[in-house]
Amino acid sequence: MEKRLQEAQLYKEEGNQRYREGKYRDAVSRYHRALLQLRGLDPSLPSPLPNLGPQGPALTPEQENILHNTQTDCYNNLAACLLQMEPVNYERVREYSQKVLERQPDNAKALYRAGVAFFHLQDYDQARHYLLAAVNRQPKDANVRRYLQLTQSELSSYHRKEKQLYLGMFG
């Protein structure tokens, strides 16, 4: 168990290095390997074979902390990588960002990435929700502010079109 935690951390660090080098596909591979090492160790997740006895040895609080931090970092870093790769898989970015936010609701990077994903998935209300939360935590971040402005613009445009549609129907 300790070995799997160490291997997961090693894969995560290798992923971080690949990310810094701009090798996003390699980084994604390393982060996935790290998460695979942790599979089955997380007591909060259901066992893949629930009726075959105990899930595994209990984790110490320190090990559980390492497990959760490594998982959270990997999901956050996966979302960052996917935003750099063409074509961007915004569904996955959204999914990974929300996994981070389940454990760390105030994670500014995950809030921003979720907002970007929702923006590109054209769910502007959700994008606005996440980007407002991100801008509250990082008020000077130009990227967050830019995406929030883009989202506000799309929402305004949508509301204008909606108003014209209703005026045409009932006016």
XYZ file of C-alpha atoms in Angstrom:
171
model
C 0.000 0.000 0.000
C 2.780 2.438 0.924
C 4.573 1.404 -2.279
C 1.505 2.229 -4.386
C 1.213 5.662 -2.763
C 4.902 6.339 -3.483
C 4.593 5.130 -7.080
C 1.538 7.336 -7.579
C 3.443 10.354 -6.280
C 6.356 9.520 -8.579
C 4.062 9.299 -11.628
C 2.467 12.600 -10.621
C 5.887 14.277 -10.400
C 6.837 12.819 -13.796
C 3.573 14.223 -15.158
C 4.411 17.638 -13.713
C 7.810 17.529 -15.430
C 6.256 16.548 -18.782
C 3.733 19.378 -18.390
C 6.527 21.911 -17.794
C 8.227 20.580 -20.951
C 5.020 21.051 -22.952
C 4.616 17.284 -23.442
C 0.941 17.249 -22.539
C 0.076 13.780 -23.873
C 2.927 12.254 -21.872
C 1.820 14.222 -18.816
C -1.755 12.925 -19.191
C -0.401 9.382 -19.369
C 1.599 9.867 -16.149
C -1.346 11.360 -14.271
C -3.548 8.456 -15.360
C -0.898 5.991 -14.177
C -0.780 7.755 -10.824
C -4.557 7.471 -10.483
C -4.415 3.782 -11.432
C -1.905 3.176 -8.634
C -4.377 4.712 -6.195
C -7.351 2.727 -7.429
C -8.743 0.505 -4.735
C -6.976 2.406 -1.940
C -9.635 5.091 -1.576
C -12.131 3.943 1.073
C -14.672 6.543 -0.078
C -15.042 4.843 -3.460
C -17.046 1.647 -3.902
C -15.075 -1.533 -4.442
C -15.210 -2.862 -8.024
C -16.012 -6.306 -6.576
C -18.109 -5.472 -3.513
C -18.965 -9.010 -2.417
C -15.441 -10.369 -2.311
C -14.415 -9.396 1.187
C -12.736 -6.304 2.592
C -11.579 -3.604 0.242
C -8.028 -3.644 1.501
C -5.971 -2.554 4.462
C -7.097 0.551 6.294
C -5.144 3.707 5.591
C -3.563 5.810 8.293
C -4.771 9.432 8.388
C -1.448 10.513 6.863
C -1.768 7.976 4.025
C -5.353 9.029 3.417
C -4.202 12.654 3.199
C -1.481 11.709 0.674
C -4.007 9.670 -1.313
C -6.580 12.463 -1.514
C -4.023 15.192 -2.261
C -2.418 13.108 -5.009
C -5.803 12.314 -6.566
C -6.880 15.955 -6.412
C -3.600 17.189 -7.898
C -3.775 14.618 -10.703
C -7.345 15.567 -11.644
C -6.489 19.278 -11.554
C -3.379 18.701 -13.658
C -5.287 16.504 -16.119
C -7.735 19.356 -16.682
C -4.814 21.748 -17.232
C -3.234 19.385 -19.778
C -6.467 18.850 -21.668
C -6.919 22.609 -22.048
C -3.542 22.682 -23.839
C -4.290 19.830 -26.257
C -6.147 20.157 -29.569
C -8.960 19.417 -29.929
C -9.863 20.312 -26.353
C -12.168 17.806 -24.674
C -14.231 20.247 -22.609
C -16.451 17.486 -21.205
C -13.387 15.890 -19.614
C -12.061 19.235 -18.402
C -15.430 19.824 -16.722
C -15.460 16.331 -15.224
C -11.918 16.531 -13.829
C -12.412 20.063 -12.500
C -15.574 19.031 -10.697
C -13.752 16.076 -9.115
C -11.250 18.560 -7.699
C -14.040 20.838 -6.469
C -15.755 17.952 -4.659
C -12.730 17.831 -2.348
C -11.545 21.428 -2.580
C -14.534 23.708 -3.289
C -12.362 26.844 -3.120
C -9.671 25.662 -5.552
C -9.332 28.723 -7.798
C -7.673 26.870 -10.677
C -10.381 24.202 -10.747
C -13.097 26.878 -10.555
C -11.529 28.678 -13.515
C -11.109 25.480 -15.551
C -14.690 24.414 -14.831
C -15.861 27.861 -15.932
C -13.867 27.641 -19.165
C -15.243 24.160 -19.852
C -18.846 25.228 -19.255
C -18.289 28.308 -21.433
C -17.131 26.192 -24.368
C -19.947 23.711 -23.739
C -22.259 26.748 -24.070
C -23.673 26.421 -20.563
C -23.172 30.099 -19.798
C -25.095 30.131 -16.516
C -22.818 27.450 -15.072
C -19.756 29.127 -16.589
C -20.743 32.378 -14.881
C -21.243 30.580 -11.559
C -17.754 29.052 -11.588
C -16.000 32.101 -13.027
C -17.557 34.431 -10.439
C -16.290 32.101 -7.716
C -12.851 32.056 -9.372
C -12.677 35.848 -9.718
C -13.575 36.203 -6.023
C -10.513 34.105 -5.180
C -8.222 35.572 -7.860
C -9.511 39.088 -8.593
C -6.395 40.127 -10.534
C -6.169 37.058 -12.789
C -6.587 38.419 -16.330
C -7.662 35.055 -17.795
C -10.441 34.621 -15.257
C -11.669 38.173 -15.848
C -11.524 37.735 -19.642
C -13.588 34.537 -19.563
C -16.059 36.140 -17.172
C -16.480 39.063 -19.617
C -16.932 36.645 -22.532
C -19.532 34.741 -20.527
C -21.403 37.921 -19.561
C -21.397 38.946 -23.224
C -22.812 35.581 -24.337
C -25.492 35.732 -21.644
C -26.483 39.268 -22.699
C -26.667 38.193 -26.326
C -28.751 35.164 -25.385
C -31.168 37.272 -23.327
C -31.541 39.825 -26.164
C -32.355 37.045 -28.639
C -34.770 35.474 -26.181
C -36.524 38.814 -25.637
C -36.866 39.364 -29.400
C -38.225 35.861 -29.821
C -40.922 36.461 -27.199
C -41.753 39.882 -28.646
C -42.204 38.219 -32.026
C -44.456 35.551 -30.530
C -46.617 37.784 -28.362
C -46.030 41.284 -29.700
